[in-house]
């Protein structure tokens, strides 16, 4: 290169470095978003609300006249986005830097949960797993699993006819059947299914590990290198036991499915389709490691992911108990579409806009995940003149976005018609409802399967049952007590009600289903 060329190159890089440096200086001088006053060291530790934090966050947003607030808890920066516009701007449009996940050494490294892309940080491996998942669970591809969903819904009818003492268990059994059959093509037992038991044993430790401050290694990551035989390293020995349970959860159903494939008795499922693609050899993401990990992510959903489906089903039943007139309108729609003496199926979906609108309104009215799952910012950023520190946990106030009266007039009322017909209002309501499933590159990849599972279950139930309040031994109505334990998901505790066959013909239809299962 000539001397003038070298000089030009030096000047170019000098200019770039100057601009970058100047921007960093300017950004570092920006103030943080508004929020409650912080105490030294502990920040807003004592300000964090213990009940309904989404409501408190919204009140702070109104108090400070902002759609973004900042909290600090013992040095951890927390950003809360209170509006759809703020969440869309950052979590959607800037998703390349807002798609991180907090990495817990105890969970990801020591317990071996780095296979699960739900807990995986954003990067190349995550992208491969996500793409593999999307290949099979996008709106079009997910329809291939409707036979499994329909069969699980029909089995649910039989269980509700014979036993309504534990509604939540019945719903969870249905969700578990769908996931196991979709992921591995395996059938479940009516009671004490070994695969569901394996999933429960594998996932249960997450509840303990996810409690902030439960393990010092999450605060001091270097502790993960401490030998397990040292005094005080009991966490490593415990992690090893939990790791074995997680590996069993990932390996057992996968190896069973492979064995069925070799015997020629494998049922259509995610793993079978993926393994067949390996032989085609056209796409490197189809390898056994990726397939096993993504299937394991699906499988742990029997306990974790199915909570969304179970919660939606539970809130739907509660809605019909609280608003029986809505149930009657849905049943009238079903009767007008489904041929007498037949049970509904997915072919009837397009002819039942009211039921679909009811489910969407339940999503909005009873927000299962009011704060979603936190993202982690991977680079320093700026929004509306505020500095957002790298490493911040970014939380979206989904509850307020689905209660926003500018999009959903009279948000406290149950109005399914918000999602019916055409026009800008309906389009805005539909568009904003997507926040229920998350944002950007972290949006729930199984949302289409989850929605269709809820739809087929509800249309099946309401075609043959009236959902009514339970009565005691004296014939007095038992008003359902609806309680939700503190959690990331607002899922009601078990409650009582009755599933009463609409007629003798309906009961006979349910019993006839047994022969087809």
Short mmCIF file of C-alpha atoms in Angstrom, two decimals:
data_model
loop_
_atom_site.label_atom_id
_atom_site.label_comp_id
_atom_site.label_asym_id
_atom_site.label_seq_id
_atom_site.Cartn_x
_atom_site.Cartn_y
_atom_site.Cartn_z
CA UNK A 1 0.00 0.00 0.00
CA UNK A 2 1.31 3.46 -0.85
CA UNK A 3 2.12 5.97 1.85
CA UNK A 4 -0.92 8.19 1.07
CA UNK A 5 -3.09 5.05 1.23
CA UNK A 6 -1.73 4.14 4.67
CA UNK A 7 -2.32 7.71 5.83
CA UNK A 8 -5.93 7.64 4.59
CA UNK A 9 -6.50 4.31 6.39
CA UNK A 10 -5.10 5.71 9.64
CA UNK A 11 -7.30 8.81 9.32
CA UNK A 12 -10.37 6.67 8.63
CA UNK A 13 -9.90 4.43 11.68
CA UNK A 14 -9.04 7.44 13.82
CA UNK A 15 -12.32 9.07 12.79
CA UNK A 16 -14.25 5.89 13.59
CA UNK A 17 -12.61 5.58 17.02
CA UNK A 18 -13.31 9.24 17.71
CA UNK A 19 -17.01 8.88 16.88
CA UNK A 20 -17.34 5.71 18.97
CA UNK A 21 -15.50 7.28 21.91
CA UNK A 22 -17.55 10.47 21.67
CA UNK A 23 -20.82 8.50 21.62
CA UNK A 24 -19.76 6.49 24.66
CA UNK A 25 -18.89 9.63 26.57
CA UNK A 26 -22.21 11.22 25.57
CA UNK A 27 -24.18 8.12 26.50
CA UNK A 28 -22.47 7.71 29.86
CA UNK A 29 -23.50 11.26 30.73
CA UNK A 30 -27.17 10.45 30.17
CA UNK A 31 -29.40 9.92 33.17
CA UNK A 32 -31.05 6.62 33.98
CA UNK A 33 -34.81 6.29 33.45
CA UNK A 34 -36.92 7.63 36.33
CA UNK A 35 -37.93 5.44 39.24
CA UNK A 36 -38.25 5.29 43.03
CA UNK A 37 -35.41 6.81 45.02
CA UNK A 38 -32.57 4.37 45.61
CA UNK A 39 -30.74 3.65 48.86
CA UNK A 40 -26.95 3.12 48.95
CA UNK A 41 -25.85 -0.43 48.10
CA UNK A 42 -29.30 -2.06 48.28
CA UNK A 43 -31.00 0.33 45.84
CA UNK A 44 -34.76 -0.39 45.63
CA UNK A 45 -34.61 -3.70 47.47
CA UNK A 46 -37.29 -2.62 49.97
CA UNK A 47 -39.42 -0.97 47.29
CA UNK A 48 -40.06 -4.14 45.31
CA UNK A 49 -43.75 -5.04 45.62
CA UNK A 50 -44.50 -8.52 46.94
CA UNK A 51 -48.01 -8.75 45.50
CA UNK A 52 -49.22 -7.75 42.03
CA UNK A 53 -45.96 -6.02 41.05
CA UNK A 54 -47.35 -5.29 37.58
CA UNK A 55 -49.89 -2.93 39.15
CA UNK A 56 -47.22 -1.20 41.23
CA UNK A 57 -44.99 -0.76 38.17
CA UNK A 58 -47.85 0.84 36.27
CA UNK A 59 -48.56 3.21 39.16
CA UNK A 60 -44.90 4.24 39.20
CA UNK A 61 -45.03 4.83 35.46
CA UNK A 62 -48.01 7.13 35.94
CA UNK A 63 -46.37 8.86 38.92
CA UNK A 64 -43.20 9.63 36.96
CA UNK A 65 -45.08 10.23 33.68
CA UNK A 66 -42.96 7.74 31.76
CA UNK A 67 -43.31 4.45 29.92
CA UNK A 68 -39.94 3.21 31.19
CA UNK A 69 -38.79 3.01 34.80
CA UNK A 70 -35.49 1.99 36.39
CA UNK A 71 -34.93 -0.01 39.55
CA UNK A 72 -31.73 -1.19 41.15
CA UNK A 73 -31.51 -4.18 43.47
CA UNK A 74 -28.14 -4.72 45.09
CA UNK A 75 -26.37 -3.58 41.95
CA UNK A 76 -28.65 -5.32 39.45
CA UNK A 77 -30.23 -2.89 37.00
CA UNK A 78 -33.89 -3.57 36.21
CA UNK A 79 -35.79 -1.82 33.41
CA UNK A 80 -39.60 -2.05 33.31
CA UNK A 81 -41.37 -1.21 30.05
CA UNK A 82 -44.96 -0.17 30.70
CA UNK A 83 -46.34 0.38 27.20
CA UNK A 84 -46.64 -1.54 23.97
CA UNK A 85 -44.71 1.15 22.09
CA UNK A 86 -41.73 0.97 24.46
CA UNK A 87 -41.68 -2.84 24.44
CA UNK A 88 -41.96 -2.96 20.65
CA UNK A 89 -39.18 -0.40 20.15
CA UNK A 90 -36.70 -2.19 22.40
CA UNK A 91 -37.63 -5.88 22.53
CA UNK A 92 -38.77 -6.14 18.90
CA UNK A 93 -36.92 -3.57 16.81
CA UNK A 94 -33.69 -3.86 18.81
CA UNK A 95 -34.01 -7.56 19.54
CA UNK A 96 -30.41 -8.20 18.44
CA UNK A 97 -29.22 -6.76 21.77
CA UNK A 98 -32.34 -7.37 23.89
CA UNK A 99 -32.60 -11.15 23.52
CA UNK A 100 -30.21 -12.26 26.24
CA UNK A 101 -31.07 -14.44 29.23
CA UNK A 102 -29.61 -14.28 32.72
CA UNK A 103 -27.15 -17.13 33.11
CA UNK A 104 -27.25 -18.98 36.43
CA UNK A 105 -24.11 -21.12 36.90
CA UNK A 106 -25.97 -23.51 39.21
CA UNK A 107 -28.69 -24.18 36.65
CA UNK A 108 -26.92 -23.89 33.32
CA UNK A 109 -23.46 -25.23 34.10
CA UNK A 110 -23.60 -27.46 37.17
CA UNK A 111 -27.09 -28.94 36.67
CA UNK A 112 -26.66 -29.33 32.92
CA UNK A 113 -29.63 -27.28 31.79
CA UNK A 114 -27.58 -25.60 29.07
CA UNK A 115 -29.38 -27.96 26.64
CA UNK A 116 -32.62 -25.98 27.05
CA UNK A 117 -32.74 -22.98 24.72
CA UNK A 118 -35.36 -21.36 26.94
CA UNK A 119 -32.53 -20.80 29.46
CA UNK A 120 -29.80 -20.41 26.87
CA UNK A 121 -28.19 -17.03 26.23
CA UNK A 122 -28.62 -15.51 22.80
CA UNK A 123 -26.03 -16.77 20.31
CA UNK A 124 -25.30 -19.22 17.50
CA UNK A 125 -26.36 -22.38 19.37
CA UNK A 126 -29.57 -20.71 20.49
CA UNK A 127 -30.30 -19.65 16.91
CA UNK A 128 -29.84 -23.22 15.62
CA UNK A 129 -32.16 -24.69 18.25
CA UNK A 130 -34.72 -21.96 17.73
CA UNK A 131 -34.70 -22.46 13.97
CA UNK A 132 -35.13 -26.20 14.32
CA UNK A 133 -38.10 -25.58 16.62
CA UNK A 134 -39.61 -23.05 14.26
CA UNK A 135 -39.36 -25.46 11.30
CA UNK A 136 -41.94 -27.69 13.00
CA UNK A 137 -44.03 -25.30 15.09
CA UNK A 138 -44.68 -22.34 12.81
CA UNK A 139 -48.37 -21.68 12.03
CA UNK A 140 -48.44 -24.01 9.03
CA UNK A 141 -46.16 -26.82 10.22
CA UNK A 142 -47.77 -27.12 13.65
CA UNK A 143 -50.99 -28.31 12.00
CA UNK A 144 -49.35 -31.71 11.41
CA UNK A 145 -49.80 -32.40 15.13
CA UNK A 146 -53.54 -31.79 15.23
CA UNK A 147 -54.34 -35.50 15.32
CA UNK A 148 -52.45 -35.78 18.63
CA UNK A 149 -54.26 -32.73 20.01
CA UNK A 150 -57.65 -34.09 18.97
CA UNK A 151 -56.99 -37.46 20.57
CA UNK A 152 -55.91 -35.84 23.85
CA UNK A 153 -59.04 -33.66 23.85
CA UNK A 154 -61.29 -36.70 23.36
CA UNK A 155 -59.52 -38.51 26.20
CA UNK A 156 -60.13 -35.46 28.36
CA UNK A 157 -63.88 -35.78 27.76
CA UNK A 158 -63.84 -39.35 29.05
CA UNK A 159 -61.91 -38.35 32.18
CA UNK A 160 -64.23 -35.43 32.91
CA UNK A 161 -67.23 -37.74 32.61
CA UNK A 162 -65.77 -40.19 35.10
CA UNK A 163 -63.88 -37.90 37.48
CA UNK A 164 -64.11 -34.16 38.08
CA UNK A 165 -62.61 -34.20 41.58
CA UNK A 166 -59.26 -32.98 40.28
CA UNK A 167 -59.84 -30.70 37.30
CA UNK A 168 -56.27 -29.41 37.25
CA UNK A 169 -54.85 -32.94 37.08
CA UNK A 170 -57.17 -33.77 34.17
CA UNK A 171 -56.04 -30.67 32.27
CA UNK A 172 -52.36 -31.33 33.00
CA UNK A 173 -52.75 -34.94 31.84
CA UNK A 174 -54.17 -33.68 28.54
CA UNK A 175 -51.30 -31.19 28.07
CA UNK A 176 -48.75 -33.87 28.94
CA UNK A 177 -50.22 -36.33 26.46
CA UNK A 178 -49.98 -33.76 23.68
CA UNK A 179 -46.35 -32.87 24.38
CA UNK A 180 -45.14 -36.48 24.73
CA UNK A 181 -46.90 -37.61 21.56
CA UNK A 182 -45.83 -34.51 19.59
CA UNK A 183 -42.19 -34.71 20.70
CA UNK A 184 -41.58 -38.47 20.74
CA UNK A 185 -44.69 -40.19 19.39
CA UNK A 186 -45.11 -42.00 22.72
CA UNK A 187 -48.39 -42.84 24.42
CA UNK A 188 -49.05 -42.10 28.09
CA UNK A 189 -50.71 -44.19 30.76
CA UNK A 190 -53.92 -42.88 32.37
CA UNK A 191 -52.28 -42.80 35.81
CA UNK A 192 -48.71 -42.50 37.08
CA UNK A 193 -47.21 -42.32 33.62
CA UNK A 194 -43.42 -42.99 33.78
CA UNK A 195 -42.56 -40.31 31.23
CA UNK A 196 -44.53 -37.62 33.02
CA UNK A 197 -42.91 -38.74 36.29
CA UNK A 198 -39.43 -38.43 34.73
CA UNK A 199 -40.24 -34.91 33.52
CA UNK A 200 -41.55 -33.87 36.93
CA UNK A 201 -38.44 -35.20 38.69
CA UNK A 202 -36.17 -33.44 36.20
CA UNK A 203 -37.91 -30.07 36.26
CA UNK A 204 -38.80 -29.82 39.95
CA UNK A 205 -35.29 -28.67 41.05
CA UNK A 206 -35.63 -25.57 38.83
CA UNK A 207 -38.21 -24.19 41.27
CA UNK A 208 -35.62 -24.22 44.06
CA UNK A 209 -32.70 -23.01 41.96
CA UNK A 210 -34.64 -20.09 40.45
CA UNK A 211 -35.18 -18.41 43.83
CA UNK A 212 -32.90 -15.31 43.82
CA UNK A 213 -29.93 -15.76 46.15
CA UNK A 214 -30.61 -19.44 46.74
CA UNK A 215 -27.06 -20.41 45.73
CA UNK A 216 -23.92 -18.35 46.28
CA UNK A 217 -22.37 -19.74 43.08
CA UNK A 218 -24.85 -17.63 41.08
CA UNK A 219 -23.38 -14.54 42.72
CA UNK A 220 -19.75 -15.75 42.62
CA UNK A 221 -19.49 -17.89 39.43
CA UNK A 222 -15.88 -18.91 40.19
CA UNK A 223 -17.26 -21.19 42.91
CA UNK A 224 -18.38 -23.63 40.22
CA UNK A 225 -14.73 -24.69 39.90
CA UNK A 226 -14.47 -25.66 43.59
CA UNK A 227 -13.90 -29.46 44.04
CA UNK A 228 -17.10 -31.17 45.19
CA UNK A 229 -15.29 -32.93 48.06
CA UNK A 230 -14.38 -29.68 49.81
CA UNK A 231 -16.37 -28.69 52.92
CA UNK A 232 -19.08 -26.23 51.94
CA UNK A 233 -19.27 -27.55 48.38
CA UNK A 234 -22.47 -29.50 49.03
CA UNK A 235 -24.15 -27.45 46.29
CA UNK A 236 -21.96 -29.21 43.72
CA UNK A 237 -22.92 -32.66 44.98
CA UNK A 238 -26.58 -31.67 44.93
CA UNK A 239 -26.19 -30.24 41.43
CA UNK A 240 -24.74 -33.56 40.23
CA UNK A 241 -27.81 -35.46 41.48
CA UNK A 242 -30.10 -32.98 39.76
CA UNK A 243 -28.00 -33.17 36.60
CA UNK A 244 -28.56 -36.93 36.47
CA UNK A 245 -32.33 -36.37 36.67
CA UNK A 246 -32.14 -33.79 33.85
CA UNK A 247 -30.09 -36.15 31.68
CA UNK A 248 -32.56 -38.96 32.33
CA UNK A 249 -35.37 -36.65 31.23
CA UNK A 250 -33.54 -35.84 28.00
CA UNK A 251 -32.25 -39.35 27.21
CA UNK A 252 -34.97 -41.86 28.19
CA UNK A 253 -37.83 -40.81 25.89
CA UNK A 254 -35.38 -40.00 23.09
CA UNK A 255 -33.78 -43.46 23.20
CA UNK A 256 -37.21 -45.09 23.42
CA UNK A 257 -38.29 -43.25 20.30
CA UNK A 258 -35.10 -44.26 18.45
CA UNK A 259 -35.70 -47.88 19.45
CA UNK A 260 -39.25 -47.69 18.09
CA UNK A 261 -37.88 -46.19 14.89
CA UNK A 262 -35.46 -49.12 14.44
CA UNK A 263 -38.31 -51.56 15.03
CA UNK A 264 -40.48 -49.77 12.48
CA UNK A 265 -43.19 -48.93 15.04
CA UNK A 266 -42.45 -45.23 15.62
CA UNK A 267 -45.40 -42.86 15.47
CA UNK A 268 -45.17 -39.56 13.54
CA UNK A 269 -43.56 -36.93 15.77
CA UNK A 270 -40.95 -34.18 15.97
CA UNK A 271 -37.97 -36.48 16.68
CA UNK A 272 -38.87 -38.96 13.93
CA UNK A 273 -39.14 -36.20 11.32
CA UNK A 274 -35.84 -34.67 12.45
CA UNK A 275 -33.96 -37.97 12.39
CA UNK A 276 -35.24 -38.64 8.89
CA UNK A 277 -33.83 -35.28 7.81
CA UNK A 278 -30.37 -36.32 9.00
CA UNK A 279 -30.27 -38.95 6.26
CA UNK A 280 -31.03 -36.25 3.70
CA UNK A 281 -27.87 -34.46 4.87
CA UNK A 282 -28.86 -31.09 3.44
CA UNK A 283 -28.97 -29.01 6.62
CA UNK A 284 -26.26 -29.22 9.33
CA UNK A 285 -28.62 -28.08 12.10
CA UNK A 286 -30.24 -31.52 11.85
CA UNK A 287 -27.85 -33.49 14.01
CA UNK A 288 -28.51 -35.72 17.01
CA UNK A 289 -27.24 -33.22 19.57
CA UNK A 290 -29.58 -30.45 18.38
CA UNK A 291 -32.52 -32.82 17.98
CA UNK A 292 -32.12 -34.33 21.45
CA UNK A 293 -31.75 -30.89 23.07
CA UNK A 294 -34.78 -29.36 21.38
CA UNK A 295 -36.88 -32.45 22.09
CA UNK A 296 -35.75 -32.21 25.73
CA UNK A 297 -36.85 -28.57 25.77
CA UNK A 298 -40.25 -29.68 24.52
CA UNK A 299 -40.39 -32.54 27.02
CA UNK A 300 -39.69 -30.36 30.07
CA UNK A 301 -42.70 -28.38 28.88
CA UNK A 302 -44.88 -31.16 30.33
CA UNK A 303 -44.24 -29.52 33.69
CA UNK A 304 -43.18 -25.97 32.80
CA UNK A 305 -44.53 -25.10 29.36
CA UNK A 306 -47.83 -26.93 29.80
CA UNK A 307 -48.53 -24.60 32.73
CA UNK A 308 -49.53 -22.00 30.15
CA UNK A 309 -52.02 -24.38 28.50
CA UNK A 310 -53.34 -25.60 31.86
CA UNK A 311 -53.66 -22.03 33.13
CA UNK A 312 -55.52 -20.92 30.01
CA UNK A 313 -57.88 -23.88 30.28
CA UNK A 314 -58.45 -23.23 34.00
CA UNK A 315 -59.20 -19.53 33.41
CA UNK A 316 -61.54 -20.49 30.56
CA UNK A 317 -63.54 -22.77 32.85
CA UNK A 318 -63.63 -20.06 35.54
CA UNK A 319 -64.84 -17.55 32.94
CA UNK A 320 -67.74 -19.83 31.98
CA UNK A 321 -68.63 -20.23 35.67
CA UNK A 322 -68.58 -16.48 36.19
CA UNK A 323 -70.31 -15.63 32.87
CA UNK A 324 -72.61 -18.55 31.95
CA UNK A 325 -74.21 -16.45 29.22
CA UNK A 326 -70.89 -16.54 27.34
CA UNK A 327 -70.85 -20.34 27.57
CA UNK A 328 -74.39 -20.51 26.21
CA UNK A 329 -73.48 -18.34 23.20
CA UNK A 330 -70.49 -20.57 22.44
CA UNK A 331 -72.66 -23.68 22.69
CA UNK A 332 -75.21 -22.16 20.33
CA UNK A 333 -72.44 -21.51 17.81
CA UNK A 334 -71.21 -25.10 18.16
CA UNK A 335 -74.74 -26.49 17.67
CA UNK A 336 -75.17 -24.38 14.53
CA UNK A 337 -71.98 -25.77 12.98
CA UNK A 338 -71.45 -29.36 14.18
CA UNK A 339 -73.65 -32.07 12.73
CA UNK A 340 -75.98 -33.72 15.25
CA UNK A 341 -74.45 -36.85 16.76
CA UNK A 342 -70.87 -35.80 15.96
CA UNK A 343 -68.07 -34.26 17.98
CA UNK A 344 -66.34 -31.13 16.63
CA UNK A 345 -62.86 -31.20 15.12
CA UNK A 346 -60.42 -28.73 13.58
CA UNK A 347 -62.39 -28.62 10.31
CA UNK A 348 -64.99 -26.58 12.22
CA UNK A 349 -62.58 -23.92 13.45
CA UNK A 350 -63.12 -21.34 10.70
CA UNK A 351 -66.88 -21.59 11.21
CA UNK A 352 -66.66 -20.68 14.91
CA UNK A 353 -65.36 -17.09 15.10
CA UNK A 354 -67.12 -16.43 18.42
CA UNK A 355 -65.33 -19.25 20.28
CA UNK A 356 -61.99 -18.09 18.88
CA UNK A 357 -62.77 -14.52 19.98
CA UNK A 358 -63.73 -15.79 23.45
CA UNK A 359 -60.37 -17.54 23.86
CA UNK A 360 -58.52 -14.40 22.74
CA UNK A 361 -60.47 -12.31 25.22
CA UNK A 362 -59.60 -14.79 28.00
CA UNK A 363 -55.93 -14.35 27.07
CA UNK A 364 -56.38 -10.60 27.48
CA UNK A 365 -58.74 -10.64 30.49
CA UNK A 366 -56.87 -13.19 32.63
CA UNK A 367 -53.23 -12.50 31.83
CA UNK A 368 -51.33 -15.70 32.64
CA UNK A 369 -47.86 -14.11 32.47
CA UNK A 370 -48.35 -10.50 33.61
CA UNK A 371 -44.61 -9.69 33.43
CA UNK A 372 -43.43 -12.31 30.97
CA UNK A 373 -39.87 -13.60 31.23
CA UNK A 374 -37.08 -11.00 31.67
CA UNK A 375 -34.69 -10.32 28.82
CA UNK A 376 -31.10 -9.24 29.41
CA UNK A 377 -29.55 -6.34 27.55
CA UNK A 378 -26.28 -7.34 25.88
CA UNK A 379 -24.97 -3.87 25.00
CA UNK A 380 -25.28 -0.34 26.38
CA UNK A 381 -28.29 1.40 24.86
CA UNK A 382 -30.23 4.66 24.83
CA UNK A 383 -34.00 5.22 24.76
CA UNK A 384 -35.72 8.61 24.75
CA UNK A 385 -32.66 10.29 26.12
CA UNK A 386 -32.19 7.78 28.93
CA UNK A 387 -29.21 5.47 29.39
CA UNK A 388 -29.96 1.76 29.68
CA UNK A 389 -26.97 -0.04 31.23
CA UNK A 390 -25.59 -3.20 29.65
CA UNK A 391 -26.61 -6.29 31.60
CA UNK A 392 -29.95 -4.78 32.67
CA UNK A 393 -32.87 -7.13 33.20
CA UNK A 394 -35.66 -5.85 30.95
CA UNK A 395 -39.22 -6.65 31.98
CA UNK A 396 -42.36 -5.91 29.96
CA UNK A 397 -45.54 -5.06 31.85
CA UNK A 398 -47.74 -7.33 29.74
CA UNK A 399 -50.62 -6.92 32.19
CA UNK A 400 -50.94 -3.19 31.53
CA UNK A 401 -50.50 -3.61 27.77
CA UNK A 402 -53.51 -5.96 27.73
CA UNK A 403 -55.49 -3.61 29.99
CA UNK A 404 -54.68 -0.51 27.93
CA UNK A 405 -58.01 1.28 27.57
CA UNK A 406 -56.85 3.13 24.45
CA UNK A 407 -56.78 -0.25 22.67
CA UNK A 408 -59.28 -2.18 24.81
CA UNK A 409 -62.10 0.16 25.91
CA UNK A 410 -63.58 -0.84 29.28
CA UNK A 411 -60.72 -3.30 29.84
CA UNK A 412 -62.22 -4.79 33.02
CA UNK A 413 -65.22 -6.07 31.03
CA UNK A 414 -65.27 -9.35 29.12
CA UNK A 415 -66.04 -8.39 25.52
CA UNK A 416 -65.11 -11.07 22.94
CA UNK A 417 -66.45 -8.88 20.15
CA UNK A 418 -63.21 -6.85 20.38
CA UNK A 419 -61.67 -9.59 18.25
CA UNK A 420 -64.47 -10.05 15.73
CA UNK A 421 -65.07 -8.41 12.38
CA UNK A 422 -62.73 -6.07 10.57
CA UNK A 423 -61.42 -2.56 11.01
CA UNK A 424 -58.51 -0.73 12.58
CA UNK A 425 -59.77 -1.28 16.14
CA UNK A 426 -59.93 -5.05 15.72
CA UNK A 427 -56.57 -5.07 13.96
CA UNK A 428 -54.96 -3.10 16.81
CA UNK A 429 -56.53 -5.39 19.43
CA UNK A 430 -55.25 -8.49 17.61
CA UNK A 431 -51.79 -7.04 17.10
CA UNK A 432 -51.29 -5.99 20.70
CA UNK A 433 -52.59 -9.35 21.99
CA UNK A 434 -49.38 -10.93 20.68
CA UNK A 435 -47.55 -9.58 23.75
CA UNK A 436 -49.19 -12.44 25.66
CA UNK A 437 -46.66 -14.78 24.02
CA UNK A 438 -43.55 -12.65 24.50
CA UNK A 439 -41.43 -10.38 22.33
CA UNK A 440 -38.93 -10.40 19.51
CA UNK A 441 -36.67 -13.39 19.14
CA UNK A 442 -37.80 -14.70 22.53
CA UNK A 443 -41.47 -15.01 21.60
CA UNK A 444 -42.90 -18.41 22.57
CA UNK A 445 -42.19 -20.80 19.66
CA UNK A 446 -44.97 -23.17 20.76
CA UNK A 447 -47.72 -20.54 20.83
CA UNK A 448 -49.57 -21.90 17.79
CA UNK A 449 -49.65 -25.42 19.24
CA UNK A 450 -50.75 -24.05 22.64
CA UNK A 451 -53.61 -22.00 21.17
CA UNK A 452 -54.92 -24.85 19.00
CA UNK A 453 -54.72 -27.25 21.98
CA UNK A 454 -56.87 -24.90 24.05
CA UNK A 455 -59.30 -24.39 21.16
CA UNK A 456 -59.91 -28.09 20.48
CA UNK A 457 -60.21 -28.87 24.19
CA UNK A 458 -62.79 -26.13 24.82
CA UNK A 459 -64.88 -26.82 21.73
CA UNK A 460 -64.91 -30.51 22.65
CA UNK A 461 -65.95 -29.85 26.26
CA UNK A 462 -68.69 -27.34 25.43
CA UNK A 463 -70.14 -29.58 22.71
CA UNK A 464 -71.13 -32.20 25.31
CA UNK A 465 -70.93 -30.59 28.78
CA UNK A 466 -72.47 -27.72 30.69
CA UNK A 467 -69.94 -26.29 33.13
CA UNK A 468 -71.77 -25.45 36.36
CA UNK A 469 -70.89 -24.62 39.94
CA UNK A 470 -70.54 -27.60 42.24
CA UNK A 471 -72.97 -28.34 45.09
CA UNK A 472 -72.41 -29.74 48.56
CA UNK A 473 -74.18 -32.76 50.06
CA UNK A 474 -77.12 -30.52 51.01
CA UNK A 475 -77.55 -29.21 47.50
CA UNK A 476 -76.11 -25.78 48.25
CA UNK A 477 -74.05 -24.12 45.52
CA UNK A 478 -70.32 -23.99 46.25
CA UNK A 479 -68.94 -20.68 45.07
CA UNK A 480 -65.49 -21.37 43.62
CA UNK A 481 -62.67 -19.74 45.56
CA UNK A 482 -60.11 -18.52 43.05
CA UNK A 483 -56.60 -18.13 44.42
CA UNK A 484 -53.28 -17.74 42.64
CA UNK A 485 -49.99 -18.53 44.39
CA UNK A 486 -47.13 -16.06 43.83
CA UNK A 487 -45.37 -17.05 40.62
CA UNK A 488 -44.25 -15.87 37.19
CA UNK A 489 -47.49 -17.44 35.95
CA UNK A 490 -50.92 -16.52 37.30
CA UNK A 491 -52.38 -20.00 37.51
CA UNK A 492 -55.40 -20.65 39.76
CA UNK A 493 -55.15 -23.21 42.52
CA UNK A 494 -57.44 -26.26 42.17
CA UNK A 495 -61.13 -25.35 42.37
CA UNK A 496 -64.37 -27.27 42.19
CA UNK A 497 -67.09 -27.32 39.54
CA UNK A 498 -69.22 -29.87 37.67
CA UNK A 499 -69.10 -30.99 34.06
CA UNK A 500 -72.70 -32.02 33.44
CA UNK A 501 -73.50 -33.83 30.16
CA UNK A 502 -75.85 -31.68 28.07
CA UNK A 503 -78.04 -34.69 27.30
CA UNK A 504 -78.16 -38.49 27.34
CA UNK A 505 -77.10 -38.39 23.70
CA UNK A 506 -74.06 -36.28 24.63
CA UNK A 507 -73.10 -38.76 27.36
CA UNK A 508 -73.46 -41.63 24.90
CA UNK A 509 -71.19 -39.82 22.44
CA UNK A 510 -68.51 -39.44 25.09
CA UNK A 511 -68.69 -43.13 25.99
CA UNK A 512 -68.48 -44.10 22.33
CA UNK A 513 -65.17 -42.23 22.12
CA UNK A 514 -63.53 -44.85 24.36
CA UNK A 515 -63.70 -47.43 21.59
CA UNK A 516 -61.81 -45.12 19.22
CA UNK A 517 -58.97 -44.45 21.67
#
